[in-house]
C-alpha cells in the first residue's frame, strides 16, 4: 500500500504525532476509506524508516480517538462508523472536529466528544439495578451526619464565606493524612494533601497539569472510563496495558524507550473492573521503572477499604522511596458520592501548582461538608461505618456469587479478589452484550457491559455487577431474572 506519508525528522513535532496528523487528514479527506485496512506496525515502520514504537504510538492515538479500529487476526482498519462529527468535517483543512454544530470548540472541547457516554441515562432506573458505584444508601450513619451538620451550621463562623486556602480545610487534611497513614500505609502529611471534588476532579487536575497533547499515558486495559476520558480530552495518546490475575502486565511499559511514557494510571489495590490485585513484584517493578524514566504513577485507591479475604494491601504510594506516585482517594464509596469530596496526595513540589489550578477551576470544595467530615473522622464514625460496611458488603458479595453459581453453574464465572463493591462476571451466552442488556432491562434488571472498558479488543459477555446497594433478596431475584434470560431458547 502506498501511503504517501512524509515525516520530518528535523521537526520539533514528534514523529508519532506527525504520523497521527497525516493519517488523520487522509481519513478526513476520504483518501483512506472506512473499512480500509492499514499496514501492520512492522510494515509501516519499514516503509517509513521509523521505529515500531513510533508506528504503534501513531496508531494508538487514532485508535483511542475512534478513527481506526483493530480486530484480533484481521489487523487495523479505518473505522467503519466514523463519529458523525468527523464525517461532517470531511475537509482536509478542518483541524478541529465540530460537535453538536459548534465549530468553535477548543482542542479540549473537541476531545470531549467521546466522553458523552459517561453521562448518565435519563430513563427510569430498573427495579433491580446492578450498577456499580453506589454504596448501601440505607446503611449510612445519617443521624450522626445530620447532628454534625447542625453543629457547624450554627456555630462555625466563616463556614459560609470563601475559604482562604484552595487546598482544603487544614484540620480535615490532617485527619485524612492520619487516617491514610494508619489504614493504608500512605506516607504523607497534611502539607502534601489537597481536598478535591471526588476522584474525578483529582484525575482532571492531574491530567491538565501534567499531560500535554500527544504525551503518552499508559493505563490498564480494561480500565476506568473516568480516567481514560480525562486523558483523551487532553489529547493524550493512550497505551493500553493488559491485565491478568496479578494486575497490570508490565512488559509493554518497561519495553518502551525511556522518556516515551509520561504518566501511568493504575488501580493496584483492586483493579477496575477485573478485581485483580497488583502483585508485589510488579509494584516494585513499576516504581523502579517510574523512577528510572522520570515518569509519574497515578494510584487510584477508590475502594481499597473493602477487602473481605486475606490481609489488607498497603498502598503503592507507601512503597515509593522517591516522588513518583500521586495518590487519589475518594469518599464516594466509604460515604456517599453526592458528597463530592476526595483527596490527592502529591509530591511536595507540585503543591503550589495544584493550589493555583484548583483556585482557578472552582476555588475550593464546600467548607460546611469539610468541617462535618473532619469531625466525623475524628469522632470515630468513619472507621466504625467502614467496619460495618465491610461485614455487610462481604455478605452481599457472597450471596451474589453463590446465587450465580447455583443458578448458572459454569455459565457464569466471577473474576477478581474478594474485595470492593462490584464483581466482573463472564457469562457464557450467544446473546450480544447489547441484547442481554436490553432483555435484562425489559425484566427490570440493570446490567452494565464491560465492553466499553476495553481500549482495543471487542470482548463480549463480561459484565460489571455492583452489589453494595442491593439487599440479599434483591440480589437473588436479580440473578434469577438473568438466569431466565440466559435459559431462554432464542
Ligand atoms: C476506578 C474508580 N475510581 C474512582 C471512582 C469514584 O469517583 P468519584 O470520587 O469522582 O466519585 C470510581 C467510581 O465508580 C471508580 O470506579
Short mmCIF file of C-alpha atoms and ligand atoms in Angstrom, two decimals:
data_model
loop_
_atom_site.label_atom_id
_atom_site.label_comp_id
_atom_site.label_asym_id
_atom_site.label_seq_id
_atom_site.Cartn_x
_atom_site.Cartn_y
_atom_site.Cartn_z
CA UNK A 1 0.00 0.00 0.00
CA UNK A 2 1.33 3.46 -0.93
CA UNK A 3 0.58 5.82 1.93
CA UNK A 4 2.48 8.93 0.78
CA UNK A 5 3.35 9.94 4.30
CA UNK A 6 6.28 12.29 4.73
CA UNK A 7 7.79 12.56 8.16
CA UNK A 8 10.26 15.28 9.00
CA UNK A 9 12.88 14.06 11.48
CA UNK A 10 14.24 17.61 11.91
CA UNK A 11 10.87 18.95 13.10
CA UNK A 12 10.21 19.63 16.79
CA UNK A 13 6.89 17.78 16.37
CA UNK A 14 7.45 14.16 17.45
CA UNK A 15 7.37 11.64 14.60
CA UNK A 16 4.43 9.71 16.06
CA UNK A 17 2.46 12.97 16.22
CA UNK A 18 3.27 13.75 12.56
CA UNK A 19 2.19 10.24 11.61
CA UNK A 20 -1.06 10.64 13.54
CA UNK A 21 -1.84 14.03 11.92
CA UNK A 22 -1.16 12.84 8.39
CA UNK A 23 -3.17 9.63 8.70
CA UNK A 24 -6.00 11.57 10.31
CA UNK A 25 -6.05 14.07 7.43
CA UNK A 26 -6.19 11.22 4.92
CA UNK A 27 -9.14 9.69 6.75
CA UNK A 28 -10.98 13.01 7.00
CA UNK A 29 -10.41 13.85 3.35
CA UNK A 30 -11.61 10.41 2.22
CA UNK A 31 -8.22 9.32 0.85
CA UNK A 32 -8.42 6.46 3.33
CA UNK A 33 -11.88 4.92 3.25
CA UNK A 34 -13.97 3.42 6.08
CA UNK A 35 -13.07 -0.25 6.46
CA UNK A 36 -9.79 0.14 4.54
CA UNK A 37 -7.01 -1.94 6.01
CA UNK A 38 -3.76 -0.29 7.07
CA UNK A 39 -0.33 -1.93 7.05
CA UNK A 40 0.84 -3.60 10.25
CA UNK A 41 3.07 -1.51 12.50
CA UNK A 42 6.04 -3.64 11.44
CA UNK A 43 5.47 -2.96 7.73
CA UNK A 44 4.65 0.71 8.33
CA UNK A 45 7.87 1.08 10.33
CA UNK A 46 9.83 -0.42 7.41
CA UNK A 47 8.03 1.70 4.80
CA UNK A 48 8.66 4.96 6.64
CA UNK A 49 12.03 4.03 8.17
CA UNK A 50 10.78 4.72 11.66
CA UNK A 51 10.81 2.62 14.82
CA UNK A 52 7.99 0.21 15.51
CA UNK A 53 7.22 2.14 18.73
CA UNK A 54 6.67 5.33 16.70
CA UNK A 55 4.35 3.49 14.32
CA UNK A 56 2.41 1.92 17.22
CA UNK A 57 2.03 5.24 19.02
CA UNK A 58 0.65 6.89 15.88
CA UNK A 59 -1.89 4.08 15.51
CA UNK A 60 -2.71 4.07 19.25
CA UNK A 61 -3.69 7.72 19.09
CA UNK A 62 -6.01 7.14 16.12
CA UNK A 63 -7.46 4.03 17.77
CA UNK A 64 -8.20 5.84 21.01
CA UNK A 65 -9.95 8.67 19.16
CA UNK A 66 -12.07 6.27 17.12
CA UNK A 67 -10.54 6.87 13.66
CA UNK A 68 -9.17 3.33 13.49
CA UNK A 69 -10.35 0.00 14.79
CA UNK A 70 -8.34 -3.12 15.48
CA UNK A 71 -9.60 -6.69 15.35
CA UNK A 72 -7.67 -9.65 16.54
CA UNK A 73 -6.44 -11.55 13.49
CA UNK A 74 -7.57 -9.01 10.88
CA UNK A 75 -5.29 -6.08 11.66
CA UNK A 76 -6.03 -2.38 11.81
CA UNK A 77 -8.64 -0.70 9.60
CA UNK A 78 -10.18 2.73 9.21
CA UNK A 79 -13.25 2.77 11.43
CA UNK A 80 -16.39 1.78 9.54
CA UNK A 81 -18.55 4.03 11.67
CA UNK A 82 -16.63 7.23 11.94
CA UNK A 83 -18.08 9.53 14.56
CA UNK A 84 -20.72 11.77 12.97
CA UNK A 85 -18.80 14.92 13.71
CA UNK A 86 -15.76 13.66 11.81
CA UNK A 87 -17.80 12.90 8.72
CA UNK A 88 -19.23 16.41 8.77
CA UNK A 89 -15.70 17.70 8.93
CA UNK A 90 -14.59 15.84 5.80
CA UNK A 91 -12.38 18.63 4.58
CA UNK A 92 -8.61 18.39 4.76
CA UNK A 93 -8.30 21.90 6.19
CA UNK A 94 -10.52 21.28 9.19
CA UNK A 95 -8.26 20.58 12.12
CA UNK A 96 -10.79 20.50 14.99
CA UNK A 97 -13.84 18.28 14.64
CA UNK A 98 -17.09 20.13 15.34
CA UNK A 99 -19.56 18.76 17.84
CA UNK A 100 -23.26 19.45 18.02
CA UNK A 101 -23.00 22.14 15.34
CA UNK A 102 -20.46 24.27 17.25
CA UNK A 103 -17.40 24.87 15.08
CA UNK A 104 -15.55 26.93 17.69
CA UNK A 105 -14.54 24.30 20.18
CA UNK A 106 -11.06 24.23 21.60
CA UNK A 107 -8.98 21.13 21.18
CA UNK A 108 -10.03 20.22 24.72
CA UNK A 109 -13.74 20.74 23.90
CA UNK A 110 -13.43 18.61 20.78
CA UNK A 111 -11.62 15.96 22.79
CA UNK A 112 -14.73 15.55 24.92
CA UNK A 113 -16.81 14.07 22.09
CA UNK A 114 -16.04 10.51 23.16
CA UNK A 115 -16.81 11.27 26.79
CA UNK A 116 -20.52 11.71 26.09
CA UNK A 117 -21.00 8.05 27.02
CA UNK A 118 -20.09 8.92 30.62
CA UNK A 119 -23.24 10.94 31.16
CA UNK A 120 -26.00 9.05 32.94
CA UNK A 121 -29.16 7.97 31.18
CA UNK A 122 -32.39 9.77 31.98
CA UNK A 123 -34.66 6.73 31.62
CA UNK A 124 -36.20 5.48 34.89
CA UNK A 125 -33.82 3.13 36.71
CA UNK A 126 -34.69 -0.58 36.65
CA UNK A 127 -36.16 -2.04 39.83
CA UNK A 128 -33.04 -4.19 40.44
CA UNK A 129 -30.05 -2.21 39.33
CA UNK A 130 -26.65 -3.90 39.36
CA UNK A 131 -24.99 -0.58 38.53
CA UNK A 132 -21.54 -0.27 40.05
CA UNK A 133 -20.53 2.61 42.23
CA UNK A 134 -23.18 3.37 44.83
CA UNK A 135 -22.76 2.35 48.47
CA UNK A 136 -25.60 0.98 50.63
CA UNK A 137 -27.55 4.21 50.99
CA UNK A 138 -29.90 2.85 53.65
CA UNK A 139 -26.98 1.90 55.92
CA UNK A 140 -25.40 5.37 56.07
CA UNK A 141 -25.00 6.87 59.57
CA UNK A 142 -27.14 9.85 58.64
CA UNK A 143 -28.14 10.67 62.19
CA UNK A 144 -24.55 11.47 63.17
CA UNK A 145 -24.00 13.30 59.91
CA UNK A 146 -27.10 15.45 60.50
CA UNK A 147 -26.01 16.27 64.05
CA UNK A 148 -22.61 17.44 62.85
CA UNK A 149 -24.16 19.46 60.02
CA UNK A 150 -26.37 21.28 62.53
CA UNK A 151 -23.40 21.86 64.83
CA UNK A 152 -21.40 23.57 62.10
CA UNK A 153 -24.31 25.48 60.57
CA UNK A 154 -24.94 27.04 63.98
CA UNK A 155 -21.51 27.57 65.43
CA UNK A 156 -18.79 27.79 62.79
CA UNK A 157 -18.04 31.37 61.82
CA UNK A 158 -16.69 31.67 58.30
CA UNK A 159 -18.27 28.45 57.10
CA UNK A 160 -20.34 30.40 54.56
CA UNK A 161 -17.52 32.59 53.29
CA UNK A 162 -14.86 31.84 50.66
CA UNK A 163 -12.16 29.60 52.05
CA UNK A 164 -8.76 31.22 52.32
CA UNK A 165 -6.99 28.04 51.22
CA UNK A 166 -7.85 26.30 47.92
CA UNK A 167 -6.08 23.15 49.17
CA UNK A 168 -8.88 22.43 51.64
CA UNK A 169 -9.73 22.82 55.33
CA UNK A 170 -6.40 22.19 57.10
CA UNK A 171 -7.76 20.20 60.09
CA UNK A 172 -9.55 17.89 57.62
CA UNK A 173 -6.34 17.42 55.66
CA UNK A 174 -4.60 16.47 58.91
CA UNK A 175 -7.33 13.97 59.82
CA UNK A 176 -7.21 12.33 56.39
CA UNK A 177 -3.40 12.20 56.47
CA UNK A 178 -3.53 10.37 59.83
CA UNK A 179 -6.27 8.04 58.58
CA UNK A 180 -4.30 7.17 55.43
CA UNK A 181 -1.11 6.59 57.39
CA UNK A 182 -2.73 4.13 59.78
CA UNK A 183 -5.16 2.38 57.42
CA UNK A 184 -3.40 2.45 54.03
CA UNK A 185 0.29 2.89 54.93
CA UNK A 186 0.39 6.01 52.77
CA UNK A 187 3.39 8.24 53.58
CA UNK A 188 2.06 11.77 53.77
CA UNK A 189 1.43 14.88 55.82
CA UNK A 190 -1.35 17.44 55.51
CA UNK A 191 1.04 19.64 53.53
CA UNK A 192 1.01 17.20 50.64
CA UNK A 193 -2.74 16.80 50.65
CA UNK A 194 -5.34 18.55 48.56
CA UNK A 195 -9.08 18.15 49.12
CA UNK A 196 -10.91 17.82 45.80
CA UNK A 197 -14.42 17.23 44.44
CA UNK A 198 -14.06 13.47 44.27
CA UNK A 199 -11.50 11.39 42.37
CA UNK A 200 -12.75 12.76 39.09
CA UNK A 201 -11.50 16.24 39.88
CA UNK A 202 -8.23 14.72 41.09
CA UNK A 203 -7.80 12.99 37.73
CA UNK A 204 -8.83 16.06 35.77
CA UNK A 205 -6.43 18.40 37.61
CA UNK A 206 -3.59 15.90 37.42
CA UNK A 207 -4.11 15.46 33.69
CA UNK A 208 -4.33 19.16 32.93
CA UNK A 209 -1.22 19.92 34.96
CA UNK A 210 0.99 17.03 33.90
CA UNK A 211 -0.07 15.86 30.45
CA UNK A 212 0.34 17.75 27.17
CA UNK A 213 -1.43 16.85 23.92
CA UNK A 214 0.44 13.91 22.30
CA UNK A 215 2.05 12.81 25.54
CA UNK A 216 1.81 9.07 26.06
CA UNK A 217 -0.23 7.91 29.05
CA UNK A 218 -0.23 4.22 29.94
CA UNK A 219 -3.26 2.70 31.62
CA UNK A 220 -4.83 -0.62 32.40
CA UNK A 221 -6.83 -2.30 29.63
CA UNK A 222 -9.64 -2.89 30.58
CA UNK A 223 -9.80 0.13 32.85
CA UNK A 224 -11.72 3.00 34.35
CA UNK A 225 -13.54 5.21 31.83
CA UNK A 226 -13.40 8.31 34.05
CA UNK A 227 -9.61 8.26 33.82
CA UNK A 228 -9.38 7.26 30.17
CA UNK A 229 -11.61 10.13 29.06
CA UNK A 230 -9.78 12.70 31.17
CA UNK A 231 -6.57 11.72 29.35
CA UNK A 232 -8.23 11.64 25.93
CA UNK A 233 -9.80 15.06 26.42
CA UNK A 234 -6.31 16.42 26.96
CA UNK A 235 -5.16 14.89 23.67
CA UNK A 236 -3.01 12.18 25.24
CA UNK A 237 -2.02 9.07 23.34
CA UNK A 238 -3.13 6.03 25.28
CA UNK A 239 -1.01 2.94 25.71
CA UNK A 240 -3.26 0.15 26.99
CA UNK A 241 -1.52 -2.40 29.21
CA UNK A 242 -3.20 -5.79 29.54
CA UNK A 243 -4.33 -7.07 32.92
CA UNK A 244 -4.09 -10.60 34.33
CA UNK A 245 -4.64 -12.19 37.74
CA UNK A 246 -1.65 -10.24 39.15
CA UNK A 247 -2.90 -6.88 37.90
CA UNK A 248 -1.37 -4.74 35.18
CA UNK A 249 1.17 -6.54 32.97
CA UNK A 250 4.40 -4.56 32.85
CA UNK A 251 6.23 -5.78 29.71
CA UNK A 252 4.85 -3.26 27.23
CA UNK A 253 5.61 -0.44 29.64
CA UNK A 254 9.12 -1.39 30.59
CA UNK A 255 9.85 -2.17 26.92
CA UNK A 256 9.24 1.44 25.84
CA UNK A 257 12.29 3.61 25.21
CA UNK A 258 12.98 5.83 28.26
CA UNK A 259 11.01 9.07 28.22
CA UNK A 260 8.23 7.75 25.94
CA UNK A 261 5.57 7.36 28.64
CA UNK A 262 4.79 10.43 30.75
CA UNK A 263 2.29 9.03 33.20
CA UNK A 264 0.77 5.71 34.23
CA UNK A 265 -2.72 5.34 35.71
CA UNK A 266 -3.29 2.25 37.85
CA UNK A 267 -5.79 0.81 40.35
CA UNK A 268 -3.39 -1.51 42.22
CA UNK A 269 -5.48 -2.46 45.27
CA UNK A 270 -8.50 -3.61 43.26
CA UNK A 271 -8.05 -3.34 39.52
CA UNK A 272 -11.06 -1.75 37.88
CA UNK A 273 -13.02 -3.61 36.62
CA UNK A 274 -11.36 -7.07 36.77
CA UNK A 275 -10.78 -7.03 40.54
CA UNK A 276 -7.23 -8.38 40.47
CA UNK A 277 -4.57 -7.04 42.84
CA UNK A 278 -1.20 -5.77 41.59
CA UNK A 279 1.38 -8.22 42.91
CA UNK A 280 4.33 -7.05 44.99
CA UNK A 281 6.97 -7.84 42.33
CA UNK A 282 5.01 -5.80 39.77
CA UNK A 283 4.57 -2.94 42.25
CA UNK A 284 8.31 -2.80 42.77
CA UNK A 285 8.95 -3.07 39.03
CA UNK A 286 6.51 -0.21 38.35
CA UNK A 287 8.13 2.05 40.94
CA UNK A 288 11.64 1.27 39.71
CA UNK A 289 10.57 1.94 36.12
CA UNK A 290 8.89 5.25 37.13
CA UNK A 291 11.99 6.41 38.92
CA UNK A 292 14.32 5.46 36.06
CA UNK A 293 12.01 7.04 33.45
CA UNK A 294 11.20 10.16 35.45
CA UNK A 295 7.52 9.31 34.96
CA UNK A 296 4.64 9.67 37.39
CA UNK A 297 2.25 6.96 38.54
CA UNK A 298 -1.32 7.91 39.45
CA UNK A 299 -2.63 5.42 42.02
CA UNK A 300 -6.44 5.42 42.19
CA UNK A 301 -7.30 3.75 45.52
CA UNK A 302 -11.05 4.13 45.04
CA UNK A 303 -12.47 1.23 47.12
CA UNK A 304 -9.47 -0.30 48.89
CA UNK A 305 -11.16 -0.10 52.32
CA UNK A 306 -13.25 -3.08 51.32
CA UNK A 307 -11.33 -6.35 51.40
CA UNK A 308 -13.09 -9.48 52.62
CA UNK A 309 -10.43 -12.19 52.46
CA UNK A 310 -6.75 -12.06 53.28
CA UNK A 311 -4.85 -9.17 54.73
CA UNK A 312 -5.32 -5.55 53.69
CA UNK A 313 -2.94 -4.47 50.95
CA UNK A 314 -0.93 -1.34 51.69
CA UNK A 315 -0.98 1.43 49.12
CA UNK A 316 1.61 1.53 46.35
CA UNK A 317 2.44 5.10 47.39
CA UNK A 318 3.78 3.86 50.73
CA UNK A 319 6.35 1.65 48.95
CA UNK A 320 7.68 4.53 46.88
CA UNK A 321 11.05 5.79 48.04
CA UNK A 322 11.08 8.64 45.53
CA UNK A 323 8.44 11.09 44.49
CA UNK A 324 6.88 9.06 41.71
CA UNK A 325 3.34 8.44 42.96
CA UNK A 326 0.28 10.67 43.01
CA UNK A 327 -2.26 9.06 45.30
CA UNK A 328 -6.01 9.56 44.71
CA UNK A 329 -8.79 8.65 47.14
CA UNK A 330 -12.50 9.35 47.46
CA UNK A 331 -15.32 9.45 49.99
CA UNK A 332 -17.81 8.39 47.29
CA UNK A 333 -17.52 4.73 48.34
CA UNK A 334 -16.98 4.89 52.09
CA UNK A 335 -19.65 7.60 52.50
CA UNK A 336 -21.75 8.74 49.52
CA UNK A 337 -20.99 10.06 46.02
CA UNK A 338 -23.02 13.30 46.10
CA UNK A 339 -20.73 14.48 48.92
CA UNK A 340 -18.16 15.16 46.15
CA UNK A 341 -15.17 15.00 48.46
CA UNK A 342 -11.95 13.21 47.66
CA UNK A 343 -8.24 13.83 48.13
CA UNK A 344 -4.97 13.89 46.32
CA UNK A 345 -1.57 13.25 47.86
CA UNK A 346 1.12 14.76 45.63
CA UNK A 347 4.88 15.28 45.86
CA UNK A 348 5.51 18.49 47.82
CA UNK A 349 6.99 20.47 44.96
CA UNK A 350 3.77 20.07 42.96
CA UNK A 351 1.52 21.53 45.67
CA UNK A 352 1.75 25.21 44.59
CA UNK A 353 0.71 24.49 41.00
CA UNK A 354 -2.16 22.26 42.17
CA UNK A 355 -3.30 25.06 44.50
CA UNK A 356 -3.32 27.62 41.67
CA UNK A 357 -5.16 25.29 39.30
CA UNK A 358 -7.73 24.43 41.95
CA UNK A 359 -8.40 28.07 42.70
CA UNK A 360 -8.89 28.81 39.00
CA UNK A 361 -11.15 25.79 38.47
CA UNK A 362 -13.69 26.28 41.26
CA UNK A 363 -11.75 27.92 44.15
CA UNK A 364 -12.31 25.15 46.71
CA UNK A 365 -14.67 22.42 47.96
CA UNK A 366 -17.66 23.43 50.12
CA UNK A 367 -16.49 24.28 53.63
CA UNK A 368 -19.52 23.06 55.56
CA UNK A 369 -19.11 19.47 54.39
CA UNK A 370 -15.36 19.62 55.06
CA UNK A 371 -15.95 20.72 58.68
CA UNK A 372 -18.53 17.96 59.14
CA UNK A 373 -16.29 15.32 57.62
CA UNK A 374 -13.38 16.32 59.83
CA UNK A 375 -15.46 15.76 62.99
CA UNK A 376 -16.96 12.60 61.52
CA UNK A 377 -13.45 11.15 61.14
CA UNK A 378 -12.09 12.47 64.45
CA UNK A 379 -15.07 11.19 66.46
CA UNK A 380 -14.52 7.68 65.07
CA UNK A 381 -17.70 7.46 62.97
CA UNK A 382 -15.94 6.90 59.66
CA UNK A 383 -13.91 3.87 60.69
CA UNK A 384 -16.89 2.40 62.57
CA UNK A 385 -19.03 2.79 59.46
CA UNK A 386 -16.35 1.20 57.26
CA UNK A 387 -16.13 -1.79 59.63
CA UNK A 388 -19.93 -2.25 59.48
CA UNK A 389 -19.98 -1.91 55.69
CA UNK A 390 -17.16 -4.42 55.35
CA UNK A 391 -19.38 -7.04 57.01
CA UNK A 392 -22.46 -6.02 55.02
CA UNK A 393 -20.73 -5.99 51.62
CA UNK A 394 -18.90 -9.26 52.30
CA UNK A 395 -22.26 -10.87 52.94
CA UNK A 396 -23.84 -9.31 49.84
CA UNK A 397 -20.91 -10.37 47.68
CA UNK A 398 -21.18 -13.91 48.96
CA UNK A 399 -24.92 -14.04 48.26
CA UNK A 400 -24.36 -12.77 44.72
CA UNK A 401 -21.53 -15.19 43.94
CA UNK A 402 -23.32 -18.20 45.44
CA UNK A 403 -26.56 -17.39 43.63
CA UNK A 404 -24.74 -17.01 40.33
CA UNK A 405 -23.14 -20.43 40.86
CA UNK A 406 -26.43 -22.00 41.96
CA UNK A 407 -28.47 -20.69 39.01
CA UNK A 408 -25.92 -20.52 36.23
CA UNK A 409 -23.21 -23.05 37.19
CA UNK A 410 -20.25 -22.76 34.86
CA UNK A 411 -22.13 -20.40 32.54
CA UNK A 412 -21.09 -17.56 34.86
CA UNK A 413 -17.52 -17.08 36.08
CA UNK A 414 -16.77 -14.47 38.68
CA UNK A 415 -13.40 -12.77 38.31
CA UNK A 416 -11.27 -10.95 40.85
CA UNK A 417 -10.41 -10.98 44.51
CA UNK A 418 -12.85 -10.83 47.40
CA UNK A 419 -12.89 -7.09 47.59
CA UNK A 420 -14.64 -3.89 46.58
CA UNK A 421 -18.27 -3.23 45.72
CA UNK A 422 -18.60 -4.94 42.33
CA UNK A 423 -17.66 -8.18 40.61
CA UNK A 424 -16.78 -8.78 36.99
CA UNK A 425 -18.85 -11.69 35.68
CA UNK A 426 -18.22 -13.54 32.43
CA UNK A 427 -21.45 -15.05 31.09
CA UNK A 428 -21.42 -17.82 28.54
CA UNK A 429 -24.16 -16.82 26.14
CA UNK A 430 -24.91 -16.50 22.43
CA UNK A 431 -26.51 -13.10 23.15
CA UNK A 432 -24.59 -9.95 22.33
CA UNK A 433 -23.98 -7.59 25.25
CA UNK A 434 -26.48 -5.14 23.77
CA UNK A 435 -29.17 -7.81 23.51
CA UNK A 436 -28.55 -9.06 27.05
CA UNK A 437 -28.67 -5.53 28.47
CA UNK A 438 -31.93 -4.86 26.58
CA UNK A 439 -33.56 -8.10 27.72
CA UNK A 440 -32.44 -7.53 31.28
CA UNK A 441 -33.93 -4.02 31.16
CA UNK A 442 -37.24 -5.49 29.97
CA UNK A 443 -37.10 -7.80 33.00
CA UNK A 444 -36.46 -4.82 35.31
CA UNK A 445 -32.75 -5.55 35.79
CA UNK A 446 -29.97 -3.03 35.16
CA UNK A 447 -26.78 -4.55 33.71
CA UNK A 448 -23.57 -2.85 32.59
CA UNK A 449 -21.40 -4.46 29.93
CA UNK A 450 -17.65 -4.14 30.41
CA UNK A 451 -17.06 -3.89 26.63
CA UNK A 452 -16.58 -0.10 26.77
CA UNK A 453 -13.88 -0.52 29.42
CA UNK A 454 -11.64 -2.26 26.89
CA UNK A 455 -9.50 0.05 24.81
CA UNK A 456 -9.00 -2.11 21.75
CA UNK A 457 -10.40 -5.60 21.95
CA UNK A 458 -14.05 -6.37 21.29
CA UNK A 459 -14.68 -8.56 24.34
CA UNK A 460 -18.30 -9.68 24.78
CA UNK A 461 -20.08 -11.38 27.66
CA UNK A 462 -18.35 -9.55 30.53
CA UNK A 463 -20.50 -7.53 32.89
CA UNK A 464 -19.74 -5.33 35.90
CA UNK A 465 -22.21 -6.14 38.67
CA UNK A 466 -22.37 -3.76 41.61
CA UNK A 467 -23.90 -5.31 44.71
CA UNK A 468 -23.35 -2.89 47.60
CA UNK A 469 -26.75 -1.20 47.42
CA UNK A 470 -28.81 -4.38 46.82
CA UNK A 471 -30.28 -6.43 49.67
CA UNK A 472 -29.72 -10.22 49.57
CA UNK A 473 -33.35 -10.69 48.44
CA UNK A 474 -32.92 -8.31 45.51
CA UNK A 475 -29.58 -9.86 44.59
CA UNK A 476 -31.16 -13.32 44.43
CA UNK A 477 -34.16 -12.06 42.45
CA UNK A 478 -31.86 -10.19 40.04
CA UNK A 479 -29.78 -13.31 39.36
CA UNK A 480 -32.91 -15.44 38.91
CA UNK A 481 -34.14 -13.00 36.27
CA UNK A 482 -30.77 -13.01 34.47
CA UNK A 483 -30.73 -16.84 34.54
CA UNK A 484 -34.22 -16.89 32.99
CA UNK A 485 -32.98 -14.74 30.11
CA UNK A 486 -29.89 -16.90 29.57
CA UNK A 487 -32.00 -20.08 29.74
CA UNK A 488 -34.49 -18.85 27.13
CA UNK A 489 -34.02 -20.67 23.81
CA UNK A 490 -33.94 -17.78 21.27
C1 LIG B 1 -11.87 3.33 39.46
C2 LIG B 1 -12.74 4.38 40.09
N1 LIG B 1 -12.16 5.48 40.60
C3 LIG B 1 -12.91 6.43 41.20
C4 LIG B 1 -14.28 6.33 41.31
C5 LIG B 1 -15.05 7.36 42.11
O1 LIG B 1 -15.11 8.59 41.50
P1 LIG B 1 -15.54 9.89 42.33
O2 LIG B 1 -14.66 10.01 43.53
O3 LIG B 1 -15.32 11.00 41.35
O4 LIG B 1 -16.99 9.75 42.71
C6 LIG B 1 -14.92 5.23 40.76
C7 LIG B 1 -16.39 5.13 40.79
O5 LIG B 1 -17.02 4.18 40.45
C8 LIG B 1 -14.14 4.23 40.15
O6 LIG B 1 -14.72 3.13 39.64
#
